[in-house]
Amino acid sequence: MIKHLITYLTCVASLAVFVSLPAAQEPKRKFLVGFSQCNNSEPWRQAMNAAAKTEAAKHKDIELVFSDAAQDSAKQVADVENFLTQKIDLLIISPNEAKPLTKVVKKVFDAGIPVVVLDRSIEGESYTCFIGADNTEIGKAAGEWIAKTLNGKGKIVELKGLMGSTPTHHRSKGFRDAIAKFKDIEIVHEAEAKWLRDEARTQFEHALAANNKIDLVYAHNDPMAIGAYLAAKAAGREKEMLFVGIDALPGKDGGAQAVIDGKLAVTFLYPNCGKEAVETALKILNKEKFERKIQLQTATVTKENAADFANPEKKK
Ligand code: FRU
């Protein structure tokens, strides 16, 4: 009797395990998407993550998992490897630097997992889709604005982003090509400030010490332009020169507000791609048609239109 009871209880228990297993193992969502961010501490990247989260929340099929490489390319490689072991269905990545990330992105792509690359590129073409704005065009627009505003004459400092990241080269080339024909425009100092405000502040202190006249600072993003502004202000020289940036992030600490406040003379919109990344990921995963290269629009943001960019919700 006891033996029968034990056999009966064992059967019931194993049946319960059998019945409950599929539910416990089922993924929360249909698609698991790894989002490899290169540096969460930059405001523009926080805006990108927020836009991606907002878009993903509208769709019940997709779950985003984020990683932050904290501006360390080796860490970002490890983050992507970790996503592979988590068996992601798709990778979204904004690579810190092109060369060090190329191999691991290719590994994911070659494994048949779609890859959406955002804003900064890798080497080669081993990805499913690239989303970003044309950084050479932005650099050119900045160069043309600068040449016009300086009446073709002046001393400029160029503060560059991380040398290993593609926008640095494109923003520099577009700018330099645009000012090339103006023989009286001179780049008196250039430095790599790695996209970071505090690094730009330090680098610009060196520029100030070495040059008793600077007419304009062209920084590859707004945080670096603000870093230069703070260094100039501390030296009592901020009125001597104009500050030009890129990003035009909304909000009270964004570049558009810095234009309204008179710290920056102009900035150029660099859309953050977060919403488009999730939209495109869903199209790819649902086997719908998508464009392989998506180019987002830029805009010139001056005192005249900065309010629209500082508070885009109000404009709608
Ligand atoms: C943030 C950022 C932006 C810049 C972009 C270029 O990490 O530095 O400010 O526009 O990256 O990739």
PDB file of C-alpha atoms in Angstrom, residues 33-308:
ATOM      1  CA  VAL A  33      17.447  42.483 -28.173  1.00  0.00           C
ATOM      2  CA  GLY A  34      20.876  43.368 -26.781  1.00  0.00           C
ATOM      3  CA  PHE A  35      21.609  47.113 -26.785  1.00  0.00           C
ATOM      4  CA  SER A  36      25.336  47.710 -26.469  1.00  0.00           C
ATOM      5  CA  GLN A  37      25.910  51.341 -25.533  1.00  0.00           C
ATOM      6  CA  CYS A  38      29.423  52.791 -25.594  1.00  0.00           C
ATOM      7  CA  ASN A  39      29.135  55.270 -22.732  1.00  0.00           C
ATOM      8  CA  ASN A  40      26.027  55.844 -20.632  1.00  0.00           C
ATOM      9  CA  SER A  41      27.523  58.763 -18.774  1.00  0.00           C
ATOM     10  CA  GLU A  42      27.197  61.115 -21.757  1.00  0.00           C
ATOM     11  CA  PRO A  43      23.848  62.995 -21.892  1.00  0.00           C
ATOM     12  CA  TRP A  44      23.357  62.349 -25.603  1.00  0.00           C
ATOM     13  CA  ARG A  45      23.639  58.588 -24.966  1.00  0.00           C
ATOM     14  CA  GLN A  46      21.160  58.804 -22.081  1.00  0.00           C
ATOM     15  CA  ALA A  47      18.723  60.465 -24.502  1.00  0.00           C
ATOM     16  CA  MET A  48      19.326  57.643 -27.006  1.00  0.00           C
ATOM     17  CA  ASN A  49      18.634  54.951 -24.380  1.00  0.00           C
ATOM     18  CA  ALA A  50      15.508  56.745 -23.186  1.00  0.00           C
ATOM     19  CA  ALA A  51      14.158  57.078 -26.746  1.00  0.00           C
ATOM     20  CA  ALA A  52      14.793  53.366 -27.380  1.00  0.00           C
ATOM     21  CA  LYS A  53      13.059  52.381 -24.113  1.00  0.00           C
ATOM     22  CA  THR A  54      10.037  54.564 -24.876  1.00  0.00           C
ATOM     23  CA  GLU A  55       9.686  53.027 -28.317  1.00  0.00           C
ATOM     24  CA  ALA A  56      10.166  49.455 -27.047  1.00  0.00           C
ATOM     25  CA  ALA A  57       7.509  49.983 -24.366  1.00  0.00           C
ATOM     26  CA  LYS A  58       4.942  50.464 -27.145  1.00  0.00           C
ATOM     27  CA  HIS A  59       5.540  46.939 -28.476  1.00  0.00           C
ATOM     28  CA  LYS A  60       4.768  43.811 -26.503  1.00  0.00           C
ATOM     29  CA  ASP A  61       7.053  41.584 -28.594  1.00  0.00           C
ATOM     30  CA  ILE A  62      10.410  43.124 -27.769  1.00  0.00           C
ATOM     31  CA  GLU A  63      12.599  43.116 -24.661  1.00  0.00           C
ATOM     32  CA  LEU A  64      15.704  45.332 -24.571  1.00  0.00           C
ATOM     33  CA  VAL A  65      18.706  44.533 -22.393  1.00  0.00           C
ATOM     34  CA  PHE A  66      21.291  47.289 -22.110  1.00  0.00           C
ATOM     35  CA  SER A  67      25.022  47.189 -21.479  1.00  0.00           C
ATOM     36  CA  ASP A  68      27.326  50.140 -20.828  1.00  0.00           C
ATOM     37  CA  ALA A  69      30.943  49.965 -21.998  1.00  0.00           C
ATOM     38  CA  ALA A  70      31.840  53.167 -20.111  1.00  0.00           C
ATOM     39  CA  GLN A  71      33.976  54.347 -23.064  1.00  0.00           C
ATOM     40  CA  ASP A  72      36.123  51.206 -22.958  1.00  0.00           C
ATOM     41  CA  SER A  73      36.276  49.292 -26.260  1.00  0.00           C
ATOM     42  CA  ALA A  74      37.564  46.069 -24.614  1.00  0.00           C
ATOM     43  CA  LYS A  75      34.621  46.150 -22.206  1.00  0.00           C
ATOM     44  CA  GLN A  76      32.242  46.649 -25.128  1.00  0.00           C
ATOM     45  CA  VAL A  77      33.670  43.559 -26.874  1.00  0.00           C
ATOM     46  CA  ALA A  78      33.013  41.570 -23.665  1.00  0.00           C
ATOM     47  CA  ASP A  79      29.476  43.035 -23.453  1.00  0.00           C
ATOM     48  CA  VAL A  80      28.687  41.788 -26.957  1.00  0.00           C
ATOM     49  CA  GLU A  81      30.164  38.339 -26.197  1.00  0.00           C
ATOM     50  CA  ASN A  82      27.932  38.227 -23.134  1.00  0.00           C
ATOM     51  CA  PHE A  83      24.873  39.052 -25.265  1.00  0.00           C
ATOM     52  CA  LEU A  84      25.803  36.113 -27.499  1.00  0.00           C
ATOM     53  CA  THR A  85      25.683  33.732 -24.543  1.00  0.00           C
ATOM     54  CA  GLN A  86      22.311  35.226 -23.594  1.00  0.00           C
ATOM     55  CA  LYS A  87      21.115  34.146 -27.060  1.00  0.00           C
ATOM     56  CA  ILE A  88      19.863  37.527 -28.229  1.00  0.00           C
ATOM     57  CA  ASP A  89      17.711  37.649 -31.360  1.00  0.00           C
ATOM     58  CA  LEU A  90      19.235  40.932 -32.550  1.00  0.00           C
ATOM     59  CA  LEU A  91      22.079  43.264 -31.563  1.00  0.00           C
ATOM     60  CA  ILE A  92      21.845  47.060 -31.506  1.00  0.00           C
ATOM     61  CA  ILE A  93      25.256  48.644 -31.028  1.00  0.00           C
ATOM     62  CA  SER A  94      26.720  52.117 -30.922  1.00  0.00           C
ATOM     63  CA  PRO A  95      30.441  51.272 -31.046  1.00  0.00           C
ATOM     64  CA  ASN A  96      32.893  53.219 -28.940  1.00  0.00           C
ATOM     65  CA  GLU A  97      35.589  52.882 -31.609  1.00  0.00           C
ATOM     66  CA  ALA A  98      35.482  51.357 -35.089  1.00  0.00           C
ATOM     67  CA  LYS A  99      38.521  49.071 -35.287  1.00  0.00           C
ATOM     68  CA  PRO A 100      38.369  47.280 -31.902  1.00  0.00           C
ATOM     69  CA  LEU A 101      34.641  46.490 -32.304  1.00  0.00           C
ATOM     70  CA  THR A 102      34.720  45.286 -35.915  1.00  0.00           C
ATOM     71  CA  LYS A 103      35.640  41.656 -35.203  1.00  0.00           C
ATOM     72  CA  VAL A 104      33.001  40.966 -32.565  1.00  0.00           C
ATOM     73  CA  VAL A 105      30.250  42.660 -34.594  1.00  0.00           C
ATOM     74  CA  LYS A 106      31.234  40.496 -37.567  1.00  0.00           C
ATOM     75  CA  LYS A 107      31.101  37.422 -35.322  1.00  0.00           C
ATOM     76  CA  VAL A 108      27.490  38.223 -34.361  1.00  0.00           C
ATOM     77  CA  PHE A 109      26.524  39.004 -37.958  1.00  0.00           C
ATOM     78  CA  ASP A 110      28.195  35.834 -39.273  1.00  0.00           C
ATOM     79  CA  ALA A 111      26.286  33.801 -36.671  1.00  0.00           C
ATOM     80  CA  GLY A 112      23.094  34.898 -38.449  1.00  0.00           C
ATOM     81  CA  ILE A 113      22.047  37.389 -35.751  1.00  0.00           C
ATOM     82  CA  PRO A 114      20.981  40.736 -37.278  1.00  0.00           C
ATOM     83  CA  VAL A 115      23.021  43.779 -36.218  1.00  0.00           C
ATOM     84  CA  VAL A 116      21.828  47.399 -36.220  1.00  0.00           C
ATOM     85  CA  VAL A 117      24.750  49.834 -35.909  1.00  0.00           C
ATOM     86  CA  LEU A 118      23.995  53.322 -34.598  1.00  0.00           C
ATOM     87  CA  ASP A 119      25.716  56.693 -35.035  1.00  0.00           C
ATOM     88  CA  ARG A 120      29.363  55.500 -35.037  1.00  0.00           C
ATOM     89  CA  SER A 121      30.404  52.892 -37.577  1.00  0.00           C
ATOM     90  CA  ILE A 122      32.673  49.853 -37.655  1.00  0.00           C
ATOM     91  CA  GLU A 123      35.113  48.864 -40.413  1.00  0.00           C
ATOM     92  CA  GLY A 124      33.670  46.949 -43.372  1.00  0.00           C
ATOM     93  CA  GLU A 125      30.052  46.060 -44.032  1.00  0.00           C
ATOM     94  CA  SER A 126      29.302  43.179 -41.647  1.00  0.00           C
ATOM     95  CA  TYR A 127      26.043  44.532 -40.254  1.00  0.00           C
ATOM     96  CA  THR A 128      22.392  44.467 -41.237  1.00  0.00           C
ATOM     97  CA  CYS A 129      21.568  48.158 -40.971  1.00  0.00           C
ATOM     98  CA  PHE A 130      23.282  51.458 -40.148  1.00  0.00           C
ATOM     99  CA  ILE A 131      21.374  54.433 -38.712  1.00  0.00           C
ATOM    100  CA  GLY A 132      22.922  57.875 -38.293  1.00  0.00           C
ATOM    101  CA  ALA A 133      23.233  61.369 -39.680  1.00  0.00           C
ATOM    102  CA  ASP A 134      25.847  62.399 -42.249  1.00  0.00           C
ATOM    103  CA  ASN A 135      28.723  63.674 -40.124  1.00  0.00           C
ATOM    104  CA  THR A 136      30.693  64.980 -43.109  1.00  0.00           C
ATOM    105  CA  GLU A 137      27.671  67.114 -44.030  1.00  0.00           C
ATOM    106  CA  ILE A 138      27.417  68.367 -40.445  1.00  0.00           C
ATOM    107  CA  GLY A 139      31.119  69.283 -40.457  1.00  0.00           C
ATOM    108  CA  LYS A 140      30.648  71.054 -43.792  1.00  0.00           C
ATOM    109  CA  ALA A 141      27.627  72.998 -42.506  1.00  0.00           C
ATOM    110  CA  ALA A 142      29.665  74.016 -39.452  1.00  0.00           C
ATOM    111  CA  GLY A 143      32.614  75.099 -41.641  1.00  0.00           C
ATOM    112  CA  GLU A 144      30.387  77.169 -43.922  1.00  0.00           C
ATOM    113  CA  TRP A 145      28.628  78.826 -40.988  1.00  0.00           C
ATOM    114  CA  ILE A 146      32.003  79.600 -39.388  1.00  0.00           C
ATOM    115  CA  ALA A 147      33.573  81.034 -42.573  1.00  0.00           C
ATOM    116  CA  LYS A 148      30.528  83.262 -43.112  1.00  0.00           C
ATOM    117  CA  THR A 149      30.310  84.415 -39.495  1.00  0.00           C
ATOM    118  CA  LEU A 150      34.042  85.200 -39.327  1.00  0.00           C
ATOM    119  CA  ASN A 151      33.904  86.956 -42.705  1.00  0.00           C
ATOM    120  CA  GLY A 152      36.569  84.597 -44.003  1.00  0.00           C
ATOM    121  CA  LYS A 153      39.184  85.549 -41.401  1.00  0.00           C
ATOM    122  CA  GLY A 154      40.083  84.252 -37.947  1.00  0.00           C
ATOM    123  CA  LYS A 155      41.938  81.975 -35.579  1.00  0.00           C
ATOM    124  CA  ILE A 156      40.208  78.708 -34.743  1.00  0.00           C
ATOM    125  CA  VAL A 157      40.708  75.925 -32.207  1.00  0.00           C
ATOM    126  CA  GLU A 158      39.326  72.483 -33.154  1.00  0.00           C
ATOM    127  CA  LEU A 159      38.423  70.138 -30.292  1.00  0.00           C
ATOM    128  CA  LYS A 160      38.014  66.631 -31.607  1.00  0.00           C
ATOM    129  CA  GLY A 161      36.106  63.569 -30.417  1.00  0.00           C
ATOM    130  CA  LEU A 162      37.728  60.208 -29.769  1.00  0.00           C
ATOM    131  CA  MET A 163      40.188  59.595 -32.619  1.00  0.00           C
ATOM    132  CA  GLY A 164      39.119  55.934 -32.923  1.00  0.00           C
ATOM    133  CA  SER A 165      35.464  56.822 -33.550  1.00  0.00           C
ATOM    134  CA  THR A 166      34.234  57.568 -37.058  1.00  0.00           C
ATOM    135  CA  PRO A 167      32.284  60.845 -36.445  1.00  0.00           C
ATOM    136  CA  THR A 168      35.538  62.526 -35.349  1.00  0.00           C
ATOM    137  CA  HIS A 169      37.075  62.041 -38.793  1.00  0.00           C
ATOM    138  CA  HIS A 170      33.940  62.949 -40.708  1.00  0.00           C
ATOM    139  CA  ARG A 171      33.197  66.076 -38.636  1.00  0.00           C
ATOM    140  CA  SER A 172      36.802  67.194 -39.051  1.00  0.00           C
ATOM    141  CA  LYS A 173      36.993  66.512 -42.781  1.00  0.00           C
ATOM    142  CA  GLY A 174      33.699  68.221 -43.639  1.00  0.00           C
ATOM    143  CA  PHE A 175      34.753  71.279 -41.641  1.00  0.00           C
ATOM    144  CA  ARG A 176      38.283  71.471 -43.043  1.00  0.00           C
ATOM    145  CA  ASP A 177      37.107  71.053 -46.639  1.00  0.00           C
ATOM    146  CA  ALA A 178      34.595  73.864 -46.150  1.00  0.00           C
ATOM    147  CA  ILE A 179      37.129  76.360 -44.768  1.00  0.00           C
ATOM    148  CA  ALA A 180      39.995  75.323 -47.104  1.00  0.00           C
ATOM    149  CA  LYS A 181      39.410  78.124 -49.595  1.00  0.00           C
ATOM    150  CA  PHE A 182      39.539  80.818 -46.913  1.00  0.00           C
ATOM    151  CA  LYS A 183      43.251  81.562 -46.692  1.00  0.00           C
ATOM    152  CA  ASP A 184      42.852  83.891 -43.707  1.00  0.00           C
ATOM    153  CA  ILE A 185      41.175  81.280 -41.572  1.00  0.00           C
ATOM    154  CA  GLU A 186      43.779  79.513 -39.529  1.00  0.00           C
ATOM    155  CA  ILE A 187      43.507  76.496 -37.215  1.00  0.00           C
ATOM    156  CA  VAL A 188      45.882  77.566 -34.462  1.00  0.00           C
ATOM    157  CA  HIS A 189      45.379  74.584 -32.176  1.00  0.00           C
ATOM    158  CA  GLU A 190      43.766  71.145 -32.327  1.00  0.00           C
ATOM    159  CA  ALA A 191      43.354  68.520 -29.638  1.00  0.00           C
ATOM    160  CA  GLU A 192      41.590  65.218 -28.967  1.00  0.00           C
ATOM    161  CA  ALA A 193      39.100  65.828 -26.157  1.00  0.00           C
ATOM    162  CA  LYS A 194      37.444  62.376 -26.526  1.00  0.00           C
ATOM    163  CA  TRP A 195      33.841  63.705 -26.610  1.00  0.00           C
ATOM    164  CA  LEU A 196      34.114  64.694 -22.921  1.00  0.00           C
ATOM    165  CA  ARG A 197      33.388  68.068 -21.330  1.00  0.00           C
ATOM    166  CA  ASP A 198      36.061  67.898 -18.633  1.00  0.00           C
ATOM    167  CA  GLU A 199      38.733  66.676 -21.037  1.00  0.00           C
ATOM    168  CA  ALA A 200      37.836  69.565 -23.362  1.00  0.00           C
ATOM    169  CA  ARG A 201      38.140  72.015 -20.513  1.00  0.00           C
ATOM    170  CA  THR A 202      41.664  70.789 -19.761  1.00  0.00           C
ATOM    171  CA  GLN A 203      42.651  70.724 -23.427  1.00  0.00           C
ATOM    172  CA  PHE A 204      41.307  74.217 -23.972  1.00  0.00           C
ATOM    173  CA  GLU A 205      43.283  75.566 -21.024  1.00  0.00           C
ATOM    174  CA  HIS A 206      46.402  74.565 -23.011  1.00  0.00           C
ATOM    175  CA  ALA A 207      45.021  76.291 -26.108  1.00  0.00           C
ATOM    176  CA  LEU A 208      44.355  79.471 -24.134  1.00  0.00           C
ATOM    177  CA  ALA A 209      47.833  79.453 -22.637  1.00  0.00           C
ATOM    178  CA  ALA A 210      49.446  79.041 -26.064  1.00  0.00           C
ATOM    179  CA  ASN A 211      47.348  81.601 -27.974  1.00  0.00           C
ATOM    180  CA  ASN A 212      46.709  85.180 -26.972  1.00  0.00           C
ATOM    181  CA  LYS A 213      44.004  85.515 -29.622  1.00  0.00           C
ATOM    182  CA  ILE A 214      41.337  82.948 -30.450  1.00  0.00           C
ATOM    183  CA  ASP A 215      38.258  83.894 -32.478  1.00  0.00           C
ATOM    184  CA  LEU A 216      36.318  80.655 -32.408  1.00  0.00           C
ATOM    185  CA  VAL A 217      36.253  77.137 -30.989  1.00  0.00           C
ATOM    186  CA  TYR A 218      34.845  74.362 -33.177  1.00  0.00           C
ATOM    187  CA  ALA A 219      34.102  71.389 -30.917  1.00  0.00           C
ATOM    188  CA  HIS A 220      32.824  68.094 -32.322  1.00  0.00           C
ATOM    189  CA  ASN A 221      30.032  67.988 -29.718  1.00  0.00           C
ATOM    190  CA  ASP A 222      28.252  70.358 -27.339  1.00  0.00           C
ATOM    191  CA  PRO A 223      29.706  69.005 -24.072  1.00  0.00           C
ATOM    192  CA  MET A 224      33.229  69.745 -25.397  1.00  0.00           C
ATOM    193  CA  ALA A 225      32.141  73.220 -26.590  1.00  0.00           C
ATOM    194  CA  ILE A 226      30.790  73.890 -23.080  1.00  0.00           C
ATOM    195  CA  GLY A 227      34.035  72.571 -21.552  1.00  0.00           C
ATOM    196  CA  ALA A 228      35.965  75.091 -23.665  1.00  0.00           C
ATOM    197  CA  TYR A 229      33.523  77.833 -22.693  1.00  0.00           C
ATOM    198  CA  LEU A 230      34.067  77.082 -18.986  1.00  0.00           C
ATOM    199  CA  ALA A 231      37.857  77.205 -19.399  1.00  0.00           C
ATOM    200  CA  ALA A 232      37.613  80.527 -21.259  1.00  0.00           C
ATOM    201  CA  LYS A 233      35.243  81.956 -18.638  1.00  0.00           C
ATOM    202  CA  ALA A 234      37.593  80.939 -15.819  1.00  0.00           C
ATOM    203  CA  ALA A 235      40.367  82.805 -17.683  1.00  0.00           C
ATOM    204  CA  GLY A 236      38.064  85.826 -18.227  1.00  0.00           C
ATOM    205  CA  ARG A 237      38.318  85.379 -22.015  1.00  0.00           C
ATOM    206  CA  GLU A 238      34.912  83.919 -23.010  1.00  0.00           C
ATOM    207  CA  LYS A 239      33.755  87.147 -24.688  1.00  0.00           C
ATOM    208  CA  GLU A 240      36.770  87.182 -26.979  1.00  0.00           C
ATOM    209  CA  MET A 241      35.556  84.161 -28.979  1.00  0.00           C
ATOM    210  CA  LEU A 242      32.566  82.165 -30.288  1.00  0.00           C
ATOM    211  CA  PHE A 243      31.788  78.565 -29.331  1.00  0.00           C
ATOM    212  CA  VAL A 244      30.402  76.110 -31.871  1.00  0.00           C
ATOM    213  CA  GLY A 245      29.140  72.624 -31.020  1.00  0.00           C
ATOM    214  CA  ILE A 246      27.157  69.660 -32.379  1.00  0.00           C
ATOM    215  CA  ASP A 247      24.200  67.654 -30.900  1.00  0.00           C
ATOM    216  CA  ALA A 248      21.559  70.295 -29.947  1.00  0.00           C
ATOM    217  CA  LEU A 249      20.167  68.094 -27.217  1.00  0.00           C
ATOM    218  CA  PRO A 250      16.885  69.379 -25.715  1.00  0.00           C
ATOM    219  CA  GLY A 251      16.417  70.132 -22.007  1.00  0.00           C
ATOM    220  CA  LYS A 252      17.874  72.608 -19.570  1.00  0.00           C
ATOM    221  CA  ASP A 253      21.434  71.228 -19.796  1.00  0.00           C
ATOM    222  CA  GLY A 254      21.326  70.582 -23.537  1.00  0.00           C
ATOM    223  CA  GLY A 255      23.116  72.385 -26.374  1.00  0.00           C
ATOM    224  CA  ALA A 256      19.978  74.138 -27.619  1.00  0.00           C
ATOM    225  CA  GLN A 257      19.532  75.817 -24.221  1.00  0.00           C
ATOM    226  CA  ALA A 258      23.242  76.772 -24.260  1.00  0.00           C
ATOM    227  CA  VAL A 259      22.555  78.654 -27.517  1.00  0.00           C
ATOM    228  CA  ILE A 260      19.609  80.460 -25.892  1.00  0.00           C
ATOM    229  CA  ASP A 261      21.855  81.317 -22.915  1.00  0.00           C
ATOM    230  CA  GLY A 262      24.501  82.751 -25.257  1.00  0.00           C
ATOM    231  CA  LYS A 263      27.204  80.241 -24.308  1.00  0.00           C
ATOM    232  CA  LEU A 264      27.201  78.622 -27.763  1.00  0.00           C
ATOM    233  CA  ALA A 265      26.834  80.694 -30.942  1.00  0.00           C
ATOM    234  CA  VAL A 266      25.459  77.750 -32.915  1.00  0.00           C
ATOM    235  CA  THR A 267      25.042  74.005 -32.716  1.00  0.00           C
ATOM    236  CA  PHE A 268      24.031  71.379 -35.270  1.00  0.00           C
ATOM    237  CA  LEU A 269      21.378  68.782 -34.563  1.00  0.00           C
ATOM    238  CA  TYR A 270      22.639  65.204 -34.282  1.00  0.00           C
ATOM    239  CA  PRO A 271      19.552  63.012 -33.832  1.00  0.00           C
ATOM    240  CA  ASN A 272      20.050  60.236 -31.271  1.00  0.00           C
ATOM    241  CA  CYS A 273      18.622  57.307 -33.371  1.00  0.00           C
ATOM    242  CA  GLY A 274      17.106  55.458 -30.359  1.00  0.00           C
ATOM    243  CA  LYS A 275      13.514  55.394 -31.641  1.00  0.00           C
ATOM    244  CA  GLU A 276      14.538  54.486 -35.200  1.00  0.00           C
ATOM    245  CA  ALA A 277      16.788  51.700 -33.875  1.00  0.00           C
ATOM    246  CA  VAL A 278      13.869  49.916 -32.169  1.00  0.00           C
ATOM    247  CA  GLU A 279      11.511  50.525 -35.101  1.00  0.00           C
ATOM    248  CA  THR A 280      14.045  49.017 -37.501  1.00  0.00           C
ATOM    249  CA  ALA A 281      14.902  46.112 -35.179  1.00  0.00           C
ATOM    250  CA  LEU A 282      11.213  45.154 -35.130  1.00  0.00           C
ATOM    251  CA  LYS A 283      10.970  45.332 -38.919  1.00  0.00           C
ATOM    252  CA  ILE A 284      14.019  43.074 -39.270  1.00  0.00           C
ATOM    253  CA  LEU A 285      12.765  40.583 -36.668  1.00  0.00           C
ATOM    254  CA  ASN A 286       9.284  40.490 -38.177  1.00  0.00           C
ATOM    255  CA  LYS A 287      10.815  39.976 -41.628  1.00  0.00           C
ATOM    256  CA  GLU A 288       9.356  43.212 -42.979  1.00  0.00           C
ATOM    257  CA  LYS A 289      11.041  45.509 -45.502  1.00  0.00           C
ATOM    258  CA  PHE A 290      13.642  47.922 -44.113  1.00  0.00           C
ATOM    259  CA  GLU A 291      16.297  50.274 -45.465  1.00  0.00           C
ATOM    260  CA  ARG A 292      19.901  49.139 -44.994  1.00  0.00           C
ATOM    261  CA  LYS A 293      21.219  52.689 -44.476  1.00  0.00           C
ATOM    262  CA  ILE A 294      18.975  55.142 -42.696  1.00  0.00           C
ATOM    263  CA  GLN A 295      20.136  58.740 -42.751  1.00  0.00           C
ATOM    264  CA  LEU A 296      18.594  61.073 -40.201  1.00  0.00           C
ATOM    265  CA  GLN A 297      18.289  64.808 -40.796  1.00  0.00           C
ATOM    266  CA  THR A 298      20.437  67.489 -39.201  1.00  0.00           C
ATOM    267  CA  ALA A 299      19.612  71.192 -38.660  1.00  0.00           C
ATOM    268  CA  THR A 300      21.433  74.414 -37.863  1.00  0.00           C
ATOM    269  CA  VAL A 301      20.418  75.700 -34.436  1.00  0.00           C
ATOM    270  CA  THR A 302      20.974  79.402 -33.761  1.00  0.00           C
ATOM    271  CA  LYS A 303      19.369  81.916 -31.377  1.00  0.00           C
ATOM    272  CA  GLU A 304      16.514  82.335 -33.887  1.00  0.00           C
ATOM    273  CA  ASN A 305      15.245  78.741 -33.693  1.00  0.00           C
ATOM    274  CA  ALA A 306      16.914  77.296 -30.556  1.00  0.00           C
ATOM    275  CA  ALA A 307      13.683  77.380 -28.511  1.00  0.00           C
ATOM    276  CA  ASP A 308      12.111  74.817 -30.872  1.00  0.00           C
TER     277      ASP A 308
END
